Every structure is written in structure tokens, then in C-alpha cells.
Short mmCIF file of C-alpha atoms and ligand atoms in Angstrom, two decimals:
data_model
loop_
_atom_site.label_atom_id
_atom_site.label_comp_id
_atom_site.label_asym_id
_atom_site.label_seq_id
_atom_site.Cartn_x
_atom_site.Cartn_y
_atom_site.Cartn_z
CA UNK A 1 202.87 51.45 136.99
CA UNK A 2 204.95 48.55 136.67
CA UNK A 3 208.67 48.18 135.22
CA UNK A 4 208.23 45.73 131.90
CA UNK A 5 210.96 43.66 129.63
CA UNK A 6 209.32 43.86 126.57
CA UNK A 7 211.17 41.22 123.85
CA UNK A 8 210.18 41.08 120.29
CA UNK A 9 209.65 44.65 118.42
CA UNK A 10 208.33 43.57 115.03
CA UNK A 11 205.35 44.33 113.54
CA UNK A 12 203.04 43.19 116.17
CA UNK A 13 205.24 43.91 119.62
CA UNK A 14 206.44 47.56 118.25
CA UNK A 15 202.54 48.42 118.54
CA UNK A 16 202.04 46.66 121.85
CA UNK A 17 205.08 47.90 123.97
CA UNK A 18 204.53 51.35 122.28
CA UNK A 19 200.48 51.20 124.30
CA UNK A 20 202.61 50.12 127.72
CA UNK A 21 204.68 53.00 127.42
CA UNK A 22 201.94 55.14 126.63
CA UNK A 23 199.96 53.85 129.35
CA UNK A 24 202.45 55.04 132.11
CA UNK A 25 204.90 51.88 132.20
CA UNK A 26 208.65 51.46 132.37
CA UNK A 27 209.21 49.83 128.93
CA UNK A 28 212.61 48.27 128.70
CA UNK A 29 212.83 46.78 124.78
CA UNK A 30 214.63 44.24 123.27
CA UNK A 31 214.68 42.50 119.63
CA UNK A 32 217.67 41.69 117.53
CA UNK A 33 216.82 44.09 114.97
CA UNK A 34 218.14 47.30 115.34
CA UNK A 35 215.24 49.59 113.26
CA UNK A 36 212.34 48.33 115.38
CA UNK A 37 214.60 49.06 118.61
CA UNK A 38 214.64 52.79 117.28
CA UNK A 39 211.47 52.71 116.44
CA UNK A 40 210.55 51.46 120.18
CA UNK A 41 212.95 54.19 121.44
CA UNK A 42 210.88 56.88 119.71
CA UNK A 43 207.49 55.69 120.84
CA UNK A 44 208.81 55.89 124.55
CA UNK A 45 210.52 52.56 125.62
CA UNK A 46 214.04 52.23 126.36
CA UNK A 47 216.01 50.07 124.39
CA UNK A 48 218.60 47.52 125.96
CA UNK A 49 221.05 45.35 124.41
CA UNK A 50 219.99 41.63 124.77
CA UNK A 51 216.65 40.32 126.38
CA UNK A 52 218.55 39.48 129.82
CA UNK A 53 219.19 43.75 130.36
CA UNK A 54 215.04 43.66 129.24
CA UNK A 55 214.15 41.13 132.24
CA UNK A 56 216.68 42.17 134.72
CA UNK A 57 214.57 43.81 137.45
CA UNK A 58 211.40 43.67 135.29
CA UNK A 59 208.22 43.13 137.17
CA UNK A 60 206.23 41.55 134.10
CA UNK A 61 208.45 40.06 130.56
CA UNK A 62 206.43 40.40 127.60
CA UNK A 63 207.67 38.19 125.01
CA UNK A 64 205.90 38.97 120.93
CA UNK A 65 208.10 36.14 118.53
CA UNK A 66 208.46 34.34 115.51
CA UNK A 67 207.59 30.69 116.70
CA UNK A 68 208.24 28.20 119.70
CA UNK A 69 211.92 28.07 119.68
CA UNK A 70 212.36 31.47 120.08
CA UNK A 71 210.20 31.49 122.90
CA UNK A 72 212.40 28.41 124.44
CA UNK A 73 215.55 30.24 123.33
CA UNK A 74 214.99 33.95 125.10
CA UNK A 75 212.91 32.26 128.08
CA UNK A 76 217.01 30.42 128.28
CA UNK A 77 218.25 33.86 128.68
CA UNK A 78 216.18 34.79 131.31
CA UNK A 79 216.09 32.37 133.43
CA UNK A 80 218.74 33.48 136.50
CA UNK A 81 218.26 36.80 135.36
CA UNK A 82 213.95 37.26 136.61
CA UNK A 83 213.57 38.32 139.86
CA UNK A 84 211.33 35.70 141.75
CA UNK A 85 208.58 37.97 141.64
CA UNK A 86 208.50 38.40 137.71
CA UNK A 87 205.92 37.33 135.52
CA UNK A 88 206.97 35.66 131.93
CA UNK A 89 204.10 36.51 129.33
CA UNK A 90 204.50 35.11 126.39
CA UNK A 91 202.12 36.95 123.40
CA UNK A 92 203.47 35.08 120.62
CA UNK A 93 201.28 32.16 118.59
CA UNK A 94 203.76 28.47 119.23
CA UNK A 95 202.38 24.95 119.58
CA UNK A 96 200.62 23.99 122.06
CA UNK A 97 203.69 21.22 123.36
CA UNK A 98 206.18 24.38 123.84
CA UNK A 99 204.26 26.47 125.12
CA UNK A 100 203.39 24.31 128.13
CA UNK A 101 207.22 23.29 128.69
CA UNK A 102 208.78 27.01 129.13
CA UNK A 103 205.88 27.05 131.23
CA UNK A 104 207.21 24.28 133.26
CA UNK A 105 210.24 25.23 132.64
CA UNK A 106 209.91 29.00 134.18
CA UNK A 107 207.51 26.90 137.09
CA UNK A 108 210.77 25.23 138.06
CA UNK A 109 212.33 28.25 138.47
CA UNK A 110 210.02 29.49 140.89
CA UNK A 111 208.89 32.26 137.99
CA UNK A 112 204.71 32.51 137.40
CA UNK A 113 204.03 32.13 133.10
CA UNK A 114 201.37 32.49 130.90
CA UNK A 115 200.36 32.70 127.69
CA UNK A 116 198.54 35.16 125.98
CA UNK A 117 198.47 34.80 122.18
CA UNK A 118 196.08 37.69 120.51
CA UNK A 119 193.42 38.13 118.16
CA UNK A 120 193.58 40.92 116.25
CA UNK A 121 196.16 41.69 113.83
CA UNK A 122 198.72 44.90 113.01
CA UNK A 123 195.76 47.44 113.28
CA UNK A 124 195.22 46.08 116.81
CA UNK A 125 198.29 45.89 118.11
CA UNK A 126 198.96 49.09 117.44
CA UNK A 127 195.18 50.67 118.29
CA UNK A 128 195.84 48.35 121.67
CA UNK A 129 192.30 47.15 121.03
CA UNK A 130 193.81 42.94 120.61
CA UNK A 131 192.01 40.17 122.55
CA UNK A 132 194.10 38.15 124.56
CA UNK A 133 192.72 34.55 125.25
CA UNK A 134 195.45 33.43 128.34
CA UNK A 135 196.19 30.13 129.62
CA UNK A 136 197.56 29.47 133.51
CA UNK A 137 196.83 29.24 136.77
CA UNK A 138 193.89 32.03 138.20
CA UNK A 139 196.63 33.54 139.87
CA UNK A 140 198.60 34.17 137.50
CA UNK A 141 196.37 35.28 134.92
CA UNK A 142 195.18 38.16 137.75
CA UNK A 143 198.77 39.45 137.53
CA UNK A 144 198.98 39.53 133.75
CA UNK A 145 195.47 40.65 133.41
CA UNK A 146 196.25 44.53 133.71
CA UNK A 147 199.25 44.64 131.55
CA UNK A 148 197.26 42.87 128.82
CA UNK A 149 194.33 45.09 129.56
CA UNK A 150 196.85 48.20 128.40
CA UNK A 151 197.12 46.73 124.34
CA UNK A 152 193.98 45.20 124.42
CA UNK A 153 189.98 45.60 124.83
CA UNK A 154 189.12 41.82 125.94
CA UNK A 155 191.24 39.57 128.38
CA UNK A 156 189.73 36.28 128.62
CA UNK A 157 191.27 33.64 130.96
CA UNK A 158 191.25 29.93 128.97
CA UNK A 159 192.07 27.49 131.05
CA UNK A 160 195.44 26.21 132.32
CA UNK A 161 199.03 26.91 130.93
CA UNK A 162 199.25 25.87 126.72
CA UNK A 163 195.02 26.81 127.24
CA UNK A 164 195.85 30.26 125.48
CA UNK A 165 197.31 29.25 122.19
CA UNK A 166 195.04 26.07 122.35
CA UNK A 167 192.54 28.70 122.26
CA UNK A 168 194.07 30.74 119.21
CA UNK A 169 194.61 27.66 116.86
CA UNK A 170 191.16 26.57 117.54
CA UNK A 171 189.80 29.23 116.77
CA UNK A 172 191.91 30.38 113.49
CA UNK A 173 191.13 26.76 112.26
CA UNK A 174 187.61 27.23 112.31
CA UNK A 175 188.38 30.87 110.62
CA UNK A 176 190.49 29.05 108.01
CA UNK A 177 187.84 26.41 106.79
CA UNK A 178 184.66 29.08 107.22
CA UNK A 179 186.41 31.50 104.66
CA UNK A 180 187.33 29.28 102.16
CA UNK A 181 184.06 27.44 102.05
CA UNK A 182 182.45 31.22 102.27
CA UNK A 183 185.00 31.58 98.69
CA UNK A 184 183.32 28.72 97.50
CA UNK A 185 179.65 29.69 98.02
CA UNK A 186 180.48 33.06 96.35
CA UNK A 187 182.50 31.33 93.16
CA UNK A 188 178.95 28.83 92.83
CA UNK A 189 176.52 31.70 93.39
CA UNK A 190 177.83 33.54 90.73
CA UNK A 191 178.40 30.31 88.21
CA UNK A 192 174.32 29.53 89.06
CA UNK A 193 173.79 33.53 87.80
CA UNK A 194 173.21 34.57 91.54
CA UNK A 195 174.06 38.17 92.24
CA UNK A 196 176.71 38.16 94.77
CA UNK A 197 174.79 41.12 96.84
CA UNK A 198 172.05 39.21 96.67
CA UNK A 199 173.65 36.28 97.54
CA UNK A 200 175.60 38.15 100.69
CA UNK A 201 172.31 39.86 101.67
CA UNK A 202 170.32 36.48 102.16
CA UNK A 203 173.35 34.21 103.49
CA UNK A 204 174.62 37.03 106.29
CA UNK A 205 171.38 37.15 107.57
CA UNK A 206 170.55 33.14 107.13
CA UNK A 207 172.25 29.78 108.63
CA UNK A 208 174.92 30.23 106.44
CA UNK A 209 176.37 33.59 107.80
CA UNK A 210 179.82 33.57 109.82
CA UNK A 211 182.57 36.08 111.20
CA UNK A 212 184.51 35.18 106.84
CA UNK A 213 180.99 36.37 105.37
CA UNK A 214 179.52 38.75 107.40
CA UNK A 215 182.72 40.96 108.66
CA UNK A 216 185.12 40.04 106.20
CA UNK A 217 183.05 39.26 102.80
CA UNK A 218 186.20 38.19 100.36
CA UNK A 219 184.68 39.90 97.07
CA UNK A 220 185.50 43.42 96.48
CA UNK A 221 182.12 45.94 96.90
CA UNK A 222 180.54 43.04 99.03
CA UNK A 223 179.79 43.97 102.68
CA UNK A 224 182.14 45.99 104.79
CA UNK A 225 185.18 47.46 103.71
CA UNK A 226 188.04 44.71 103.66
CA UNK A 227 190.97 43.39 102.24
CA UNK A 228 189.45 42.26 98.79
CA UNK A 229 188.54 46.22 98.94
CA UNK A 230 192.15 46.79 98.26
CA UNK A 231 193.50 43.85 96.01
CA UNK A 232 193.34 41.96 99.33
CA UNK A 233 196.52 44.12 100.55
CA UNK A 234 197.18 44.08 104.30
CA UNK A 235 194.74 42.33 106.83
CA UNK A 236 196.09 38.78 107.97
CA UNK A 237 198.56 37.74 105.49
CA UNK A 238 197.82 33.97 103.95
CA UNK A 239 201.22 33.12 105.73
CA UNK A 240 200.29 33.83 108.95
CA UNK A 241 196.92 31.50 108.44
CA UNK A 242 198.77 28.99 107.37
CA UNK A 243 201.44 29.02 109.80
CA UNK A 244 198.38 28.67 112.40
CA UNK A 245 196.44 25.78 110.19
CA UNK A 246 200.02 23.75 110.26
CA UNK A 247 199.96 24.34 114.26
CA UNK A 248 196.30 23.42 115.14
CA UNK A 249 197.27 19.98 112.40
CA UNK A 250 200.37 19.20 114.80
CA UNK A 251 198.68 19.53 117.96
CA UNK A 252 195.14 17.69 116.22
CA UNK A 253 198.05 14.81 116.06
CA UNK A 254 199.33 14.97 119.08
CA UNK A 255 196.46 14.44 120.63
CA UNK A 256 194.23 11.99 118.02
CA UNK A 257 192.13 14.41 117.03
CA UNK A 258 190.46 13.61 113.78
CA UNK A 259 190.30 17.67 112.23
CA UNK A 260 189.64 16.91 108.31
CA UNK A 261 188.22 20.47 107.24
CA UNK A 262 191.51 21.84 109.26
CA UNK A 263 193.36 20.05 107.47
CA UNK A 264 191.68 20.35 103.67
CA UNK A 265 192.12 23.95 104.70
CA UNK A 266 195.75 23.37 105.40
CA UNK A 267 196.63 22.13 102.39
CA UNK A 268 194.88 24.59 100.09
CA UNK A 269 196.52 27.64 102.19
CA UNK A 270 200.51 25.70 101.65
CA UNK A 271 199.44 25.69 97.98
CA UNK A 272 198.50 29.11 97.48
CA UNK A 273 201.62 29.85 99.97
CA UNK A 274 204.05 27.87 97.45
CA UNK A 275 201.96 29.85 94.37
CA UNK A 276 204.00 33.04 96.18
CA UNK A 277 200.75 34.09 97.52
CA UNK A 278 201.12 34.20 101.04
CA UNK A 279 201.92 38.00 101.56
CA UNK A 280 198.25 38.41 100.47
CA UNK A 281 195.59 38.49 102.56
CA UNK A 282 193.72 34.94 103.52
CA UNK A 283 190.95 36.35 101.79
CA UNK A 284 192.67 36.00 98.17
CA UNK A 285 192.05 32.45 98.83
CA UNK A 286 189.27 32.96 96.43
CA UNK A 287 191.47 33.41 93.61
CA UNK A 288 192.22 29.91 93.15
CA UNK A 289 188.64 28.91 93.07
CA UNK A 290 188.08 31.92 90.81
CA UNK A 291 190.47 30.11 88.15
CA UNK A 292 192.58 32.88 88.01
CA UNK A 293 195.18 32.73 90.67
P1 NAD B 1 207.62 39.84 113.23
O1 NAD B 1 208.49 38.88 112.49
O2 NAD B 1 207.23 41.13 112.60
O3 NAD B 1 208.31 40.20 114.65
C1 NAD B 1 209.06 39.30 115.42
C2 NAD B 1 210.22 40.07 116.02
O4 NAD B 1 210.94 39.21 116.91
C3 NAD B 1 211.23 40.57 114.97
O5 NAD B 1 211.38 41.98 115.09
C4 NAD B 1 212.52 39.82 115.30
O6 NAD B 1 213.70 40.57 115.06
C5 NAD B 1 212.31 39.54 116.78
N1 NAD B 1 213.12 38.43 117.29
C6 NAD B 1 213.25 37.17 116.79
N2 NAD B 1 214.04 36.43 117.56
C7 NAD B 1 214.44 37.23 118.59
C8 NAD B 1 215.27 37.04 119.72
N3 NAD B 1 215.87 35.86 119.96
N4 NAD B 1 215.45 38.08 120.57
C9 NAD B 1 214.86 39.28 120.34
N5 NAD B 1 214.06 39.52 119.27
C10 NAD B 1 213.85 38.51 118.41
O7 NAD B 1 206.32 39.02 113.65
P2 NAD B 1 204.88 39.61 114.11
O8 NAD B 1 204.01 39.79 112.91
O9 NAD B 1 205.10 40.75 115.05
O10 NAD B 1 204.31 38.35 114.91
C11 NAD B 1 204.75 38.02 116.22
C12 NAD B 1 203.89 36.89 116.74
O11 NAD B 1 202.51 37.31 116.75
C13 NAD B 1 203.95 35.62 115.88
O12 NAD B 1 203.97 34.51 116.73
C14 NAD B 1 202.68 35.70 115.04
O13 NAD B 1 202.21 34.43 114.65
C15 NAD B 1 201.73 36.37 116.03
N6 NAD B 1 200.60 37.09 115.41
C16 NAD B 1 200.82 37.93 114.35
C17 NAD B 1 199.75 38.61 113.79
C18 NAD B 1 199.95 39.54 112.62
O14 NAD B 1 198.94 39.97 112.01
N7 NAD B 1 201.18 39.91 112.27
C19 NAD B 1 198.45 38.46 114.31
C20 NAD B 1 198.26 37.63 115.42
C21 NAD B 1 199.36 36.95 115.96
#
């Protein structure tokens, strides 16, 4: 069992570092705030005072942040502190451009880095059933693969460093335009006087079905439980999507990459965002093509 820095506590690391400590390892936590270091305290990690006492000695640092300069700000501390046998894994969802320089940057310093953003939200994390989609060398994604494996059911290697969270933006873009043009075939159905039952029973079963109608219909009483179940309360929050939509439209620019739907979908998820929406889940996107947001 290995000895882990684990940096970032909130609602998606407390989850994750609480699995490594219940799968044997020696957990030592770090995050600014001090509730979710008590809270990783009681689920059997010890905490430490800054993120340098997490990586001191630490065979594997597992990093779960806001955003990119975060990342580049604790990977800062670190440096000079990781032993030369450490590897940095960083969990959290950042652009593409960052996450390739602290790679480079931790490269430099002789230190192996890759990231790992997840699928899979709060329910996940803390179930350790997330799917990591990593990106770095084969090597290094060997050594990271059994930590990952202990918060996660899938571990799937992308492609080179900045491959992971190329991965995860891709992705979440496609999930972002799929559900609201799902919204929109459900708000039509029902203005043409098609029952929305009927109109999920033929559609998840015809070219028209995806992961937004099938797993996660956005009516209430259509398909599977979900969030429009429960006044579309919890699941992935509308900020979180579009905090991913604005990341996939940076990167799309970086590299020329013409990505209209992303970016339609983009702009209608900052709108509903700016409406004070965004603690709902994505799903609620339907609202505003409802009329009654
Ligand atoms: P969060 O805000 O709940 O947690 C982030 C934690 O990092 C906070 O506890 C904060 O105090 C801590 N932190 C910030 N700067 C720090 C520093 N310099 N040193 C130590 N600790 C510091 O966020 P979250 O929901 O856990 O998300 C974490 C990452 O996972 C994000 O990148 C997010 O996009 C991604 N993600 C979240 C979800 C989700 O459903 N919440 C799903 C998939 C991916």
C-alpha cells in the first residue's frame, strides 16, 4: 500500500481520498479549508498543514481543484519537496494548455505526471465507482493506474500528457449539445400533442436515442429516476457544464477547431448560469425552452 499526498478535500476529493484510505493507503490530506480537513480526518486520512507536508515523502500526489491555476499554484509548492520517485496526479478538470505545462513543468523536475480528470460526479466519487480517462506517457499511466483503480471502476489511458482532460471536455461537449437538443425534442413533441412516454419510448430505442435521453431523460416521470425526478436537485450542477463548455470553446480556439453546437451550447448554459440557475442540474436546461424559466 502506498503512502499518498492527497490535495483538494471538497466535494469531489473528500470522497476520493476517503476510498484510498479505505483501501489500505497512507492518506496524508491537504485543502485550505479547515471542515473538509476534519471531515478527511474522520474518514481515515491524516490531515497536514499545507500541500508541501501532503507531498513530502509521498509515493503518489493526488491533486482534486478548482481550475488550472490552482493546479500551477500547489504543483509550485511541491516542486523541491517530491521525492524523485513521486508521481503528480492531477484529478481536477483545467484546460488543456495548463495541464500540459505542470506536466512539463514536473518533467523538468525529473517528477513522472499525469492527468486523470473523472467522469462521474459526487455519487461517484464517493461510491469510488468514477472513470478516469488519463493522459501521459505508458509508463506513467501503469504507476497511476492502481491508485485510480481504488476510487474508480474504469481507468482508461488517452493518449499523451493534456490527452486526459482533452478527453473530458470532448466528451462533456458532446453531453452539453445532446441534452439540450434532447430538451428541445421533448418541448416540440409535446407542442405537436405527442405524449412524452410515447415520444421517449420510440426515440430511446430509435436513431435519435443518446446517454441525455436514454439515462438521463430531463422530464420528470420519463425514463429512469433523475434529476428532473427531484426539481432537478443534485446531479451535475449547470455550473459545472458550463465551466467545461467554456474550456472545450478555449481549447476549440486554440487549436482552429470550428465546434458551433459547443459553442450554441455554451452560450445557452452562461445564460441560464447568469438567470441564477447554475446550482441546478444541467438538465433544468429545459426550463428555458419550456417558457418558464
Ligand atoms: P470543490 O470546490 O468542492 O473542491 C475544491 C477544493 O479544493 C476545496 O475544498 C478548496 O478548499 C480546495 N482548494 C482550493 N485551492 C486549494 C489550494 N491551493 N490548496 C489546497 N486546497 C485547495 O470542487 P469539486 O466539486 O470537488 O471539484 C473539483 C474538480 O473536479 C473540479 O476541477 C471540477 O470541475 C471537477 N469535477 C467535479 C464534478 C462534480 O460533480 N462536482 C464532477 C467531475 C469533475
Amino acid at each position: 500500500m502506498a503512502r499518498i499526498g492527497f490535495i483538494g478535500l471538497g466535494n469531489m476529493g473528500g470522497g476520493m481520498a476517503a476510498n484510498l484510505a479505505k483501501n489500505g493507503h497512507d492518506v496524508h490530506a491537504f485543502d485550505l479549508n479547515a471542515d473538509a480537513l476534519a471531515k478527511a480526518k474522520a474518514a481515515g486520512c491524516l490531515p497536514v498543514d499545507s500541500a508541501a507536508e501532503a507531498a513530502d515523502g509521498a509515493e503518489a500526489i493526488v491533486t482534486m481543484l478548482p481550475a488550472g491555476k490552482h493546479v500551477a499554484e500547489v504543483y509550485d509548492a511541491l516542486f523541491g519537496v517530491a521525492g524523485p520517485t513521486a508521481i503528480l496526479i492531477d484529478c481536477s478538470t483545467i484546460d488543456v494548455a495548463t495541464a500540459k505545462q505542470v506536466a512539463d513543468a514536473a518533467q523538468a523536475k525529473g517528477l513522472a505526471a499525469v492527468d486523470a480528470p473523472v467522469s462521474g460526479g459526487i455519487g461517484a466519487a464517493n461510491a469510488g465507482t468514477l472513470t478516469f480517462m488519463v493522459g501521459g506517457s505508458a509508463a506513467a499511466f501503469e504507476r497511476a493506474e492502481p491508485i485510480l483503480a481504488a476510487m474508480g471502476k474504469a481507468v482508461i489511458h488517452a493518449g499523451a500528457n493534456g490527452a486526459g482532460q482533452a478527453a473530458k471536455i470532448c466528451n462533456n461537449m458532446i453531453l452539453g449539445a445532446t441534452m439540450i437538443a434532447t430538451c428541445e425534442a421533448f418541448v416540440l413533441a409535446d407542442k405537436l400533442g405527442l405524449d412524452a412516454q410515447a415520444f421517449y419510448d420510440i426515440a430511446s430505442v430509435s436513431s435519435g436515442q443518446s446517454w441525455s435521453m436514454t439515462s438521463y431523460a430531463p422530464l420528470p416521470g420519463i425514463g429512469p429516476d433523475t434529476p428532473a425526478d427531484h426539481d432537478y436537485q443534485g446531479g451535475f450542477a449547470a455550473a459545472l457544464m458550463l465551466k467545461d463548455l467554456r474550456l472545450a470553446m478555449a481549447a476549440a480556439q486554440d487549436v482552429g477547431a470550428d465546434t458551433p453546437m459547443g459553442a450554441k451550447a455554451a452560450e445557452r448554459y452562461e445564460a441560464f448560469a447568469e438567470a441564477g440557475q447554475g446550482g441546478l442540474d444541467f438538465s433544468a436546461i429545459i426550463r428555458t425552452l419550456q417558457g418558464n424559466a
